[in-house]
Coordinates of C-alpha atoms and ligand atoms in Angstrom, one line a residue:
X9 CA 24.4 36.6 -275.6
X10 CA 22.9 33.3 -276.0
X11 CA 20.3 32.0 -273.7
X12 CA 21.8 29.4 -271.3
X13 CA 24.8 31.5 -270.2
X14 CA 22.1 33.1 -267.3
X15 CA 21.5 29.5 -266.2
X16 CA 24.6 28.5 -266.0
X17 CA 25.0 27.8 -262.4
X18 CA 28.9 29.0 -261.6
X19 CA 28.1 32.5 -262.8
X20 CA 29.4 32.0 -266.4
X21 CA 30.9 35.6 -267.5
X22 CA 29.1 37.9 -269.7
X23 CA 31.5 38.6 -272.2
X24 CA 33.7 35.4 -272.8
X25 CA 33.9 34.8 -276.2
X26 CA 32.7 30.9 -276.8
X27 CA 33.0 29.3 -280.0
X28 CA 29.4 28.0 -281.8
X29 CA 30.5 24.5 -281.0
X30 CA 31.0 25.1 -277.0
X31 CA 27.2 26.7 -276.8
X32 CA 26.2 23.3 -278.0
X33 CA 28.6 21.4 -275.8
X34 CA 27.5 23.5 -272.6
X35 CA 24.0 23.1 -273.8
X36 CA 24.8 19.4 -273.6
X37 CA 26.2 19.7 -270.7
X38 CA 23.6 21.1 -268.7
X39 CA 21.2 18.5 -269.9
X40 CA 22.8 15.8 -268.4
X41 CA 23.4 17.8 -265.2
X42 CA 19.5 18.6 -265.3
X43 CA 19.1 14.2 -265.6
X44 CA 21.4 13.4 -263.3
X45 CA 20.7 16.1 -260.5
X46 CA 21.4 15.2 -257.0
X47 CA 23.5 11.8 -258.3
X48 CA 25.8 14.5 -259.5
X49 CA 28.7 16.7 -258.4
X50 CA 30.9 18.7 -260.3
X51 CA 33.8 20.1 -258.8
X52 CA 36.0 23.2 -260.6
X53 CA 39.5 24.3 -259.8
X54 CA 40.2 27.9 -260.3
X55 CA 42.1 27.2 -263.1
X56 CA 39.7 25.7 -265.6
X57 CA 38.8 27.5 -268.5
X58 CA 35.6 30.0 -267.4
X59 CA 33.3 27.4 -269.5
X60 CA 33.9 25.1 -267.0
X61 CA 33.6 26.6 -264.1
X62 CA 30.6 27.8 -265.3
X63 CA 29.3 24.1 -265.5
X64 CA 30.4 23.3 -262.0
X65 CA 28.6 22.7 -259.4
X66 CA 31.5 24.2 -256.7
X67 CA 34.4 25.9 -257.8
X68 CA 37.4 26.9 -255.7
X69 CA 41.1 26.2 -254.8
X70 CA 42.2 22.9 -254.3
X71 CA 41.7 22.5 -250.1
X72 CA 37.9 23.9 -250.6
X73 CA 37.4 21.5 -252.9
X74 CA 38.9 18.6 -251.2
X75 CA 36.5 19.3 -248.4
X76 CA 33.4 19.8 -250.7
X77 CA 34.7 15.8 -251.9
X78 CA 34.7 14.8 -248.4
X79 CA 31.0 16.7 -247.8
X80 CA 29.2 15.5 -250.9
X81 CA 26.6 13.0 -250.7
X82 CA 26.5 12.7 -254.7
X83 CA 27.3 9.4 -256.1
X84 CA 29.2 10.4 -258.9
X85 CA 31.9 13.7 -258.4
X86 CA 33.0 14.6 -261.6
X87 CA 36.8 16.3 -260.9
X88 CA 37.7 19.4 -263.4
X89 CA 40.9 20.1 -262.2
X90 CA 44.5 18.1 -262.7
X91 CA 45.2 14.5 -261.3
X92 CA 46.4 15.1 -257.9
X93 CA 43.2 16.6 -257.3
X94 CA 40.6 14.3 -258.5
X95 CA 42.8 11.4 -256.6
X96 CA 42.5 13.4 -253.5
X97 CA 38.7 13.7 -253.8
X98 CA 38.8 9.3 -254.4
X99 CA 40.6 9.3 -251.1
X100 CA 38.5 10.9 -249.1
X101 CA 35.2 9.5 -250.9
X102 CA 33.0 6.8 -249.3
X103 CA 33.1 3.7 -251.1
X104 CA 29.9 3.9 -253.2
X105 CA 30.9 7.0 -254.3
X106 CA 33.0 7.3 -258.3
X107 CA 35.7 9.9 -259.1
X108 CA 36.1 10.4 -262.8
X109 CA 38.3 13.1 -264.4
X110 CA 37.6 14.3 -268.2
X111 CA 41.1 13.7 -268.8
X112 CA 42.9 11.1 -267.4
X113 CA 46.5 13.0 -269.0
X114 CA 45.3 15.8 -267.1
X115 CA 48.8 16.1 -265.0
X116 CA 50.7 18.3 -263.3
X117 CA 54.8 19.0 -263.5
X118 CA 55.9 19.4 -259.9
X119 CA 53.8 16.7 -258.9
X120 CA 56.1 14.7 -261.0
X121 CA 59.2 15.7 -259.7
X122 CA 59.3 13.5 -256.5
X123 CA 58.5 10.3 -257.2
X124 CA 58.1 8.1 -254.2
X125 CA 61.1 5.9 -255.0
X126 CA 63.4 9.2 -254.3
X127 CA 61.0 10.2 -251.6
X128 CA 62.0 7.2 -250.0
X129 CA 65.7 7.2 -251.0
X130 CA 66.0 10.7 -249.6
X131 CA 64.5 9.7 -246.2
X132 CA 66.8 6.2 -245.4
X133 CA 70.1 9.1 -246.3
X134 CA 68.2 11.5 -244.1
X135 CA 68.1 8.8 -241.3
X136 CA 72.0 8.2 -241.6
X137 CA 72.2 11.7 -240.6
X138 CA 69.3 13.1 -238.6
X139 CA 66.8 10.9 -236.3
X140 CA 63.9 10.1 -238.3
X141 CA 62.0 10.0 -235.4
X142 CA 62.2 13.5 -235.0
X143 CA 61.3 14.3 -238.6
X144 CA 58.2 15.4 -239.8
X145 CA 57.0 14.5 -243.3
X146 CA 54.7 17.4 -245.3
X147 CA 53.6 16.8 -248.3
X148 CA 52.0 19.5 -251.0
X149 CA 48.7 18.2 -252.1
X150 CA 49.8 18.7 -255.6
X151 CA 51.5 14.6 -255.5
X152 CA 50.7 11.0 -256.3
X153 CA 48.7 9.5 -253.5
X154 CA 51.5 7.2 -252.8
X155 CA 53.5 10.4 -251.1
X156 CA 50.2 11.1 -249.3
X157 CA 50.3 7.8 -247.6
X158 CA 54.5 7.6 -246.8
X159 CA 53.4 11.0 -245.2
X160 CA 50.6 9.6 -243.4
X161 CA 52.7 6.5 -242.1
X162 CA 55.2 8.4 -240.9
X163 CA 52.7 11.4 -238.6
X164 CA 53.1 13.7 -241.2
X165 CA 49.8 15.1 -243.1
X166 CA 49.3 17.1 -246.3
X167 CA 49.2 20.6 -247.0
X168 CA 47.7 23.2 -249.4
X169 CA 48.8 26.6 -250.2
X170 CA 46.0 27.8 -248.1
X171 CA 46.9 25.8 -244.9
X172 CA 50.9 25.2 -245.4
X173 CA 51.3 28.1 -242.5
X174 CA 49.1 25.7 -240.2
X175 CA 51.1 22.8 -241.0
X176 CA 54.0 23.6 -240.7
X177 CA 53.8 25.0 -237.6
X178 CA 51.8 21.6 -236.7
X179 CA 55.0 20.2 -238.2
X180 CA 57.4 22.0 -236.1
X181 CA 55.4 21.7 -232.9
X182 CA 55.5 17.4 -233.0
X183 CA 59.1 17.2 -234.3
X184 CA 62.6 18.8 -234.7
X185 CA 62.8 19.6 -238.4
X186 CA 60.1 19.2 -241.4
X187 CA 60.6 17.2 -244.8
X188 CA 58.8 19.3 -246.9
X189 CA 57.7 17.8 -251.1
X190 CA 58.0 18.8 -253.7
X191 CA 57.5 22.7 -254.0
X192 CA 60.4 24.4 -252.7
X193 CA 59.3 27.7 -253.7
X194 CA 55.7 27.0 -251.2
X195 CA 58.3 25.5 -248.8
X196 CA 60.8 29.0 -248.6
X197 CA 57.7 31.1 -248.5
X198 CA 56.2 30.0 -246.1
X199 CA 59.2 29.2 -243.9
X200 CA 59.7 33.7 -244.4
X201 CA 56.0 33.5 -242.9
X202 CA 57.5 31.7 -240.0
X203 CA 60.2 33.8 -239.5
X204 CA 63.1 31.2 -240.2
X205 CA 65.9 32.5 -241.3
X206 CA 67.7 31.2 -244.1
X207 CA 70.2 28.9 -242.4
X208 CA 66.9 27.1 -241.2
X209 CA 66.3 25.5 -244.5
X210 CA 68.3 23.5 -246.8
X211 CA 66.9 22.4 -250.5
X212 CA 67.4 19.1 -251.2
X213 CA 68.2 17.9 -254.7
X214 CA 67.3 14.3 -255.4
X215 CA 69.9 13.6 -257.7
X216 CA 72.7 14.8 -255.5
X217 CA 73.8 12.7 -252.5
X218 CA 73.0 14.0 -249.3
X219 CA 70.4 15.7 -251.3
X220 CA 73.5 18.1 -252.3
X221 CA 73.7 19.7 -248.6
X222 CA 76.6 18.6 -245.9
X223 CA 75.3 17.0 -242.6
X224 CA 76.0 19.5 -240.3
X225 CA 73.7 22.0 -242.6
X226 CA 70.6 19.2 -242.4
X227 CA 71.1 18.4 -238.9
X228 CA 71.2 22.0 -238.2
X229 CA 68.1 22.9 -240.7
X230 CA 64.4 23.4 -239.7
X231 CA 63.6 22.7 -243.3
X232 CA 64.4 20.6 -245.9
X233 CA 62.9 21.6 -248.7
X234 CA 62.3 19.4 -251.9
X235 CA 63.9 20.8 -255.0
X236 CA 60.6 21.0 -257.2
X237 CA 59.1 23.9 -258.5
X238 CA 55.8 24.7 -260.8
X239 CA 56.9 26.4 -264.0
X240 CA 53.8 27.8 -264.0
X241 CA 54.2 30.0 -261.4
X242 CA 58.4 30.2 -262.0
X243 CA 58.0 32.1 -264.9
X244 CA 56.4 35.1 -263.0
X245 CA 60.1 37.5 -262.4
X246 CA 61.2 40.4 -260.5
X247 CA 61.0 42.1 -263.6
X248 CA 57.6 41.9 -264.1
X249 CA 56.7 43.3 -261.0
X250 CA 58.9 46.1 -261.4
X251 CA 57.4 46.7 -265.0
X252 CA 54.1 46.4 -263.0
X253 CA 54.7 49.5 -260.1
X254 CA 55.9 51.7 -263.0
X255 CA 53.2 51.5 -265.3
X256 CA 50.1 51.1 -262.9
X257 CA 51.9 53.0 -259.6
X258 CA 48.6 52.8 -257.3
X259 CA 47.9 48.6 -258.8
X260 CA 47.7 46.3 -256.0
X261 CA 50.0 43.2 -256.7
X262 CA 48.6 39.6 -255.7
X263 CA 50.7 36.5 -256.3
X264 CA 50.5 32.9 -255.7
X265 CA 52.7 31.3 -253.3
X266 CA 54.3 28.8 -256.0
X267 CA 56.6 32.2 -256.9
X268 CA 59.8 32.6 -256.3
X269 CA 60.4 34.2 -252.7
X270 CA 61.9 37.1 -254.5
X271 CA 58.7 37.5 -256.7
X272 CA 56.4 37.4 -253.1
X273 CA 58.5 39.8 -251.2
X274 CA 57.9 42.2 -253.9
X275 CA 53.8 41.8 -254.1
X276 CA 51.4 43.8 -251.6
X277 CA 49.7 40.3 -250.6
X278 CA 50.0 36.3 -251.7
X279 CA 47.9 33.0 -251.0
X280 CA 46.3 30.3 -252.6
X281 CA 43.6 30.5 -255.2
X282 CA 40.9 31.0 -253.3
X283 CA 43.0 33.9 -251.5
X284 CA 43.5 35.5 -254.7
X285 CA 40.0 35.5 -255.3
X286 CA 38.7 36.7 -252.6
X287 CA 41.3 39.4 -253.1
X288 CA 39.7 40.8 -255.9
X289 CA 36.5 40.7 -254.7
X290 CA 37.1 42.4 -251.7
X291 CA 39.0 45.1 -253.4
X292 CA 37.1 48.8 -254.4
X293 CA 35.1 49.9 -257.6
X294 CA 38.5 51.2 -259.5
X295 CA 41.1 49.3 -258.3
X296 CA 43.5 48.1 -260.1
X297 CA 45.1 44.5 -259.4
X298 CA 47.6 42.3 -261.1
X299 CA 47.7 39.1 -260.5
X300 CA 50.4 36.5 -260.8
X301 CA 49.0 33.4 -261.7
X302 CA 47.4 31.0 -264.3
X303 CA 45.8 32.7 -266.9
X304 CA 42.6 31.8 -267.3
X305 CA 42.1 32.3 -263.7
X306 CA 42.9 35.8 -264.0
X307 CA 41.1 36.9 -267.2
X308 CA 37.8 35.2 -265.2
X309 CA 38.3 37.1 -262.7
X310 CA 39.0 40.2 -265.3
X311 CA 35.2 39.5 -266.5
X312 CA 33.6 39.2 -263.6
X313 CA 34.9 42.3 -262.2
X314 CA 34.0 44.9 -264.7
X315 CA 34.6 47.5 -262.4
X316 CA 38.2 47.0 -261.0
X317 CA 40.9 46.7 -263.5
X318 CA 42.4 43.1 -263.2
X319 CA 45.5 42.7 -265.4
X320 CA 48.0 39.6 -265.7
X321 CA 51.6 40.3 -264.2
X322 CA 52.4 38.1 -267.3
X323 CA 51.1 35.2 -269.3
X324 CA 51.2 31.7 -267.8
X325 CA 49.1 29.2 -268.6
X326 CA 49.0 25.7 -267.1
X327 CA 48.7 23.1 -269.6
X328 CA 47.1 20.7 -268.1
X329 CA 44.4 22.4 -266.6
X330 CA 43.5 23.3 -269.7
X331 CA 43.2 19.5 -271.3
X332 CA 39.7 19.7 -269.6
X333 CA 37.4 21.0 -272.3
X334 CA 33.4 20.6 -272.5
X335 CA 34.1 18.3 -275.0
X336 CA 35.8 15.9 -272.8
X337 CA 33.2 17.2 -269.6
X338 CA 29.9 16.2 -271.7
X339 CA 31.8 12.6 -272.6
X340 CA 32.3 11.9 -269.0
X341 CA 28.3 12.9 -268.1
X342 CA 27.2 10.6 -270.5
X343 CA 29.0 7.7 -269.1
X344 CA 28.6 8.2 -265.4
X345 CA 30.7 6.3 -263.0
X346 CA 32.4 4.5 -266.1
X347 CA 35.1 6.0 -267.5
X348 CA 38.0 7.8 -265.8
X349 CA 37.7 6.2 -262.8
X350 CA 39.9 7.5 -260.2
X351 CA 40.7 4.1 -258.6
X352 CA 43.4 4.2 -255.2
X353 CA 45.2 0.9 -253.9
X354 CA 43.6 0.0 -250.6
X355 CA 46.5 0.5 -248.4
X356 CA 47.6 3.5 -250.3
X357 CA 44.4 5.1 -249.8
X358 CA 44.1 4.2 -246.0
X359 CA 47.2 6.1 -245.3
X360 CA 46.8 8.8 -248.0
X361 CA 43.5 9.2 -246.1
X362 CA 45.4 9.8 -242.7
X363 CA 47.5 12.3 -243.8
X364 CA 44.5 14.4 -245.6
X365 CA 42.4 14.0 -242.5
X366 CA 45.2 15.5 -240.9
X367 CA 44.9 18.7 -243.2
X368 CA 41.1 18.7 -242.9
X369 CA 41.4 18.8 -238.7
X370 CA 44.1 21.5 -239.1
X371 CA 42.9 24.8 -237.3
X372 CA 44.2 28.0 -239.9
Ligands
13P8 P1 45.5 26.2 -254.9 O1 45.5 25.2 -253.8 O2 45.9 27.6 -254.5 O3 44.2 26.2 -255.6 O4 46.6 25.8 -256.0 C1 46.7 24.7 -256.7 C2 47.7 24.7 -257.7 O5 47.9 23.8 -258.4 C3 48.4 26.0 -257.9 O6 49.3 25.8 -259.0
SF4_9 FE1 50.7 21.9 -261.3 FE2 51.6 24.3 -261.6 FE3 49.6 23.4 -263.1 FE4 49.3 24.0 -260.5 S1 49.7 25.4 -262.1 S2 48.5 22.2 -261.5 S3 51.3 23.3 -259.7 S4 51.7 22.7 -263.1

C-alpha cells in the first residue's frame, strides 16, 4: 500500500480501496495538518467515510466528541461530521476559537423535522392541557441550536444516544412528564430501558392538533414523544434480523438506538456509536457481529477487525455524512478559520450552552 497510510494518525485501514486522486488529497491533507499542528483539531464522527477518519485527529460518537470541542485548546476545530454536530462544538467553544465544517449542506433529516416554530406551537397546546411547569424539555443533540436553547430556557438539557438513559431519568426526577425531540424511535427505546409501559408515552405529530393524542392520554403520559425518525436507521426491519439468526445462528446482533423498538428488542445489545464500537472490539478472535447501522461505519469496523467477522444487517448509508470528502477537508485546511464558519446568535448560544452543559454534568 502506499506510504502515508502508516502515518495516518486515526489508524487508516489496511485494505480500503482509495482512488489515485484521494492518496494525493490525503497526502495534502496531512501537510497542512503537519503546518498547522497544535492550531489545529480535527474532529471525526463515526460515520465519515474511513479516509477521514483516518485524517482526524479524534474520532468518535457524537457526545465524545462534543466533549473533545469543549476540551480542545486548538484555535481552529475542523468538524467532519453533519451540521448539528459542528454547531454543537461552536456552542461550547471559547470565543477565539473557529468551527468550520467541509460542507456547509452537510445536514441531517430528523434534525429537520421539528422546527422550532412547531416546537413552540406544540408546547403553548401542551400548556392548555398539562402544567408546563411540570414539563421537562429533552432535546436529541441531532437539532438546530435554536431547540437547544428553548430546552435550556425552559430546565431541560440535551441528550445523546449514549446518555438519553441519564437524561431522562434526570428528566423524570425534576418534573412530571418529559417533552422529548425529535426521534421518537430514541425516545420509545429508551422509555423500554426505563421500564414505562406503553400507556406512559404518547407520539406527538406536529401537524395534528393536540399533536394527534386526546388530553386525558397526555396528561396521563410520562412521555411525549416527537414524531421524527432517522431514515437511516428506519430502514433496518424485523426481517433483516430474522434473515440474520438464520444464516449466521451463533452472530451477535448490535444495533443503534435510532431503530425501530421492534428492531432493538430483537438484537443481543444496542447504543450509540461509540457503544457499537466498543462492541466489536471487545468481542473474540471469530466472532461474528452484524451491525445495524450506517455503512461506512460498519465496513470500517469490518477492516479493522480482520479477525471477527463484521457484516451489515443491511445497507444504509447516510447521505450527508458522506458530502464530507478529502476534497472538501483539504479546502477547508487551506483556508483556516475562513470558510464555513459555524457562527451561533448570542442569545441562542447562551442558552444552547445551558442545556449542553447540562448533558456534559450528567452522571451515566
Ligand atoms: P451517535 O451519538 O451514536 O454517534 O449518533 C449520531 C447519529 O447521528 C446517529 O444517526
Ligand atoms: Fe441524521 Fe440519521 Fe444521518 Fe444520523 S444517520 S446524521 S440521524 S440522518
Amino acid at each position: 500500500m502506499k506510504a502515508h497510510r502508516g502515518r495516518l494518525p486515526g489508524g487508516f485501514p489496511e485494505g480500503w480501496p482509495l482512488p489515485p486522486e484521494d492518496e494525493e488529497l490525503l497526502e495534502a491533507i496531512l501537510a497542512r495538518k503537519q503546518a498547522l499542528r497544535h492550531e489545529l483539531v480535527i474532529l471525526a464522527h463515526h460515520y465519515q467515510r474511513p479516509e477521514i477518519v483516518g485524517v482526524g485527529d479524534y474520532r468518535g460518537d457524537s457526545f465524545d466528541l462534543s466533549r473533545k470541542a469543549a476540551a480542545t485548546k486548538a484555535r481552529h476545530i475542523v468538524f467532519c461530521g453533519v451540521h448539528f454536530m459542528a454547531e454543537s462544538a461552536a456552542i461550547l467553544a471559547q470565543p477565539h476559537q473557529t468551527v468550520q465544517i467541509p460542507d456547509l449542506h452537510a445536514g441531517c433529516l430528523m434534525a429537520d423535522m421539528a422546527a422550532l416554530e412547531a416546537v413552540e406551537t406544540a408546547w403553548e397546546e401542551l400548556a392548555e392541557v398539562t402544567s408546563t411547569a411540570a414539563l421537562i424539555p429533552i432535546v436529541y443533540m441531532n437539532s438546530e441550536a435554536a431547540l437547544k436553547a428553548f430546552c435550556g430556557s425552559r430546565g431541560g438539557l440535551v441528550c445523546t444516544s449514549s446518555n438519553a438513559l441519564a437524561a431522562f431519568r434526570w428528566g423524570l426526577s425534576r418534573g412530571e412528564k418529559i417533552f422529548f425531540f425529535p426521534d421518537r424511535h430514541l425516545g420509545r427505546n429508551t422509555a423500554n430501558r426505563l421500564g414505562l409501559a406503553p400507556a406512559d408515552h404518547v407520539v406527538w405529530d406536529p401537524e395534528a392538533p393536540l399533536g394527534g393524542n386526546r388530553p386525558e392520554d397526555i396528561r396521563r403520559a410520562r412521555l411525549i414523544l416527537w414524531d421524527g425518525h432517522c431514515h437511516v436507521h428506519t430502514r433496518f426491519q424485523v426481517d433483516h434480523i430474522l434473515a440474520a439468526r438464520e444464516a449466521y445462528p451463533e452472530a451477535k446482533i448490535v444495533v443503534h438506538p435510532e431503530c425501530t423498538a421492534e428492531v432493538v428488542a430483537l438484537a443481543d445489545a444496542s447504543g450509540s456509536t461509540g457503544f457499537i464500537v466498543n462492541y466489536v472490539k471487545e468481542a473474540p478472535p471469530g466472532a461474528t457481529i452484524v451491525i445495524g447501522t450506517e455503512i461506512n461505519l460498519v465496513h470500517r469496523l469490518a477492516l479493522e477487525y480482520p479477525d471477527r467477522r463484521v457484516l451489515d444487517l443491511a445497507y444504509s448509508l447516510c447521505p450527508n455524512m458522506f458530502k464530507i470528502s478529502p476534497a472538501k477537508l483539504l479546502a477547508i485546511l487551506e483556508h483556516p478559520g475562513e470558510h464555513n464558519v459555524i457562527a451561533v446568535p448570542g442569545e441562542v448560544q447562551e442558552n444552547a450552552r445551558l442545556a449542553l452543559d447540562r448533558m456534559l454534568a450528567l452522571r451515566p
